Amino acid sequence: MKNKEQLKLIQQLAGLTQEQLARRFDVTFATLNRWINGCAKPHAKQAAKIEELFKELTGQKEIPEDQLTGGN
């Protein structure tokens, strides 16, 4: 799932405005709006924060790579 889809879902699940969500990620409203509209992509550090909050809100968990591939 792309960051913009994650952000839309985060916003919906958390019931936050774009302004509130921007503050949560410590960016401007304009920056967040560009991410949501697909005009820009967040830097790696911000993308990691988005991923973390997305997992927290959706209840998804990190699956170790070896469990995905069936390796030991």
PDB file of C-alpha atoms in Angstrom:
ATOM      1  CA  MET A   1       0.000   0.000   0.000  1.00  0.00           C
ATOM      2  CA  LYS A   2       1.346   3.402  -0.944  1.00  0.00           C
ATOM      3  CA  ASN A   3       1.917   6.188   1.558  1.00  0.00           C
ATOM      4  CA  LYS A   4      -0.929   8.278   0.161  1.00  0.00           C
ATOM      5  CA  GLU A   5      -3.414   5.434   0.686  1.00  0.00           C
ATOM      6  CA  GLN A   6      -2.039   4.817   4.163  1.00  0.00           C
ATOM      7  CA  LEU A   7      -2.418   8.502   5.007  1.00  0.00           C
ATOM      8  CA  LYS A   8      -6.019   8.584   3.799  1.00  0.00           C
ATOM      9  CA  LEU A   9      -6.849   5.534   5.894  1.00  0.00           C
ATOM     10  CA  ILE A  10      -4.989   6.921   8.932  1.00  0.00           C
ATOM     11  CA  GLN A  11      -6.924  10.164   8.619  1.00  0.00           C
ATOM     12  CA  GLN A  12     -10.220   8.293   8.377  1.00  0.00           C
ATOM     13  CA  LEU A  13      -9.520   5.855  11.241  1.00  0.00           C
ATOM     14  CA  ALA A  14      -8.127   8.504  13.576  1.00  0.00           C
ATOM     15  CA  GLY A  15     -10.778  11.088  12.674  1.00  0.00           C
ATOM     16  CA  LEU A  16      -8.146  13.772  12.143  1.00  0.00           C
ATOM     17  CA  THR A  17      -8.156  16.748   9.822  1.00  0.00           C
ATOM     18  CA  GLN A  18      -5.238  17.161   7.436  1.00  0.00           C
ATOM     19  CA  GLU A  19      -3.974  19.977   9.664  1.00  0.00           C
ATOM     20  CA  GLN A  20      -4.027  17.726  12.736  1.00  0.00           C
ATOM     21  CA  LEU A  21      -2.380  14.886  10.850  1.00  0.00           C
ATOM     22  CA  ALA A  22       0.312  17.233   9.552  1.00  0.00           C
ATOM     23  CA  ARG A  23       1.091  18.287  13.131  1.00  0.00           C
ATOM     24  CA  ARG A  24       1.292  14.622  14.127  1.00  0.00           C
ATOM     25  CA  PHE A  25       4.022  14.090  11.522  1.00  0.00           C
ATOM     26  CA  ASP A  26       5.646  17.459  12.265  1.00  0.00           C
ATOM     27  CA  VAL A  27       5.179  18.777   8.714  1.00  0.00           C
ATOM     28  CA  THR A  28       3.186  21.621   7.212  1.00  0.00           C
ATOM     29  CA  PHE A  29      -0.361  21.207   5.955  1.00  0.00           C
ATOM     30  CA  ALA A  30       0.903  21.851   2.410  1.00  0.00           C
ATOM     31  CA  THR A  31       3.460  19.043   2.670  1.00  0.00           C
ATOM     32  CA  LEU A  32       0.912  16.554   3.970  1.00  0.00           C
ATOM     33  CA  ASN A  33      -1.567  17.619   1.289  1.00  0.00           C
ATOM     34  CA  ARG A  34       1.045  16.970  -1.440  1.00  0.00           C
ATOM     35  CA  TRP A  35       1.666  13.496   0.005  1.00  0.00           C
ATOM     36  CA  ILE A  36      -2.061  12.684   0.087  1.00  0.00           C
ATOM     37  CA  ASN A  37      -2.606  13.973  -3.449  1.00  0.00           C
ATOM     38  CA  GLY A  38       0.408  12.037  -4.764  1.00  0.00           C
ATOM     39  CA  CYS A  39       2.277  15.167  -5.830  1.00  0.00           C
ATOM     40  CA  ALA A  40       5.223  14.369  -3.533  1.00  0.00           C
ATOM     41  CA  LYS A  41       6.535  11.442  -1.538  1.00  0.00           C
ATOM     42  CA  PRO A  42       7.650  11.568   2.087  1.00  0.00           C
ATOM     43  CA  HIS A  43      11.316  11.082   2.920  1.00  0.00           C
ATOM     44  CA  ALA A  44      12.305   7.708   4.354  1.00  0.00           C
ATOM     45  CA  LYS A  45      12.122   8.892   7.974  1.00  0.00           C
ATOM     46  CA  GLN A  46       8.602  10.271   7.522  1.00  0.00           C
ATOM     47  CA  ALA A  47       7.533   7.214   5.515  1.00  0.00           C
ATOM     48  CA  ALA A  48       8.618   5.043   8.455  1.00  0.00           C
ATOM     49  CA  LYS A  49       6.489   7.152  10.814  1.00  0.00           C
ATOM     50  CA  ILE A  50       3.504   6.805   8.483  1.00  0.00           C
ATOM     51  CA  GLU A  51       4.005   3.036   8.325  1.00  0.00           C
ATOM     52  CA  GLU A  52       4.285   2.818  12.118  1.00  0.00           C
ATOM     53  CA  LEU A  53       1.089   4.795  12.745  1.00  0.00           C
ATOM     54  CA  PHE A  54      -0.721   2.857  10.016  1.00  0.00           C
ATOM     55  CA  LYS A  55       0.174  -0.458  11.662  1.00  0.00           C
ATOM     56  CA  GLU A  56      -0.825   0.878  15.076  1.00  0.00           C
ATOM     57  CA  LEU A  57      -4.252   2.032  13.875  1.00  0.00           C
ATOM     58  CA  THR A  58      -5.030  -0.994  11.727  1.00  0.00           C
ATOM     59  CA  GLY A  59      -3.667  -3.588  14.150  1.00  0.00           C
ATOM     60  CA  GLN A  60      -1.241  -4.968  11.584  1.00  0.00           C
ATOM     61  CA  LYS A  61       1.942  -6.530  12.848  1.00  0.00           C
ATOM     62  CA  GLU A  62       5.413  -6.913  11.426  1.00  0.00           C
ATOM     63  CA  ILE A  63       6.001 -10.430  10.090  1.00  0.00           C
ATOM     64  CA  PRO A  64       9.619 -11.627  10.153  1.00  0.00           C
ATOM     65  CA  GLU A  65      11.003 -12.197   6.652  1.00  0.00           C
ATOM     66  CA  ASP A  66      11.925 -15.830   7.339  1.00  0.00           C
ATOM     67  CA  GLN A  67       8.308 -16.644   8.170  1.00  0.00           C
ATOM     68  CA  LEU A  68       7.182 -15.179   4.866  1.00  0.00           C
ATOM     69  CA  THR A  69       9.662 -17.244   2.864  1.00  0.00           C
ATOM     70  CA  GLY A  70       9.413 -20.410   4.956  1.00  0.00           C
ATOM     71  CA  GLY A  71      13.152 -20.360   5.705  1.00  0.00           C
ATOM     72  CA  ASN A  72      14.796 -21.298   8.984  1.00  0.00           C
TER      73      ASN A  72
END
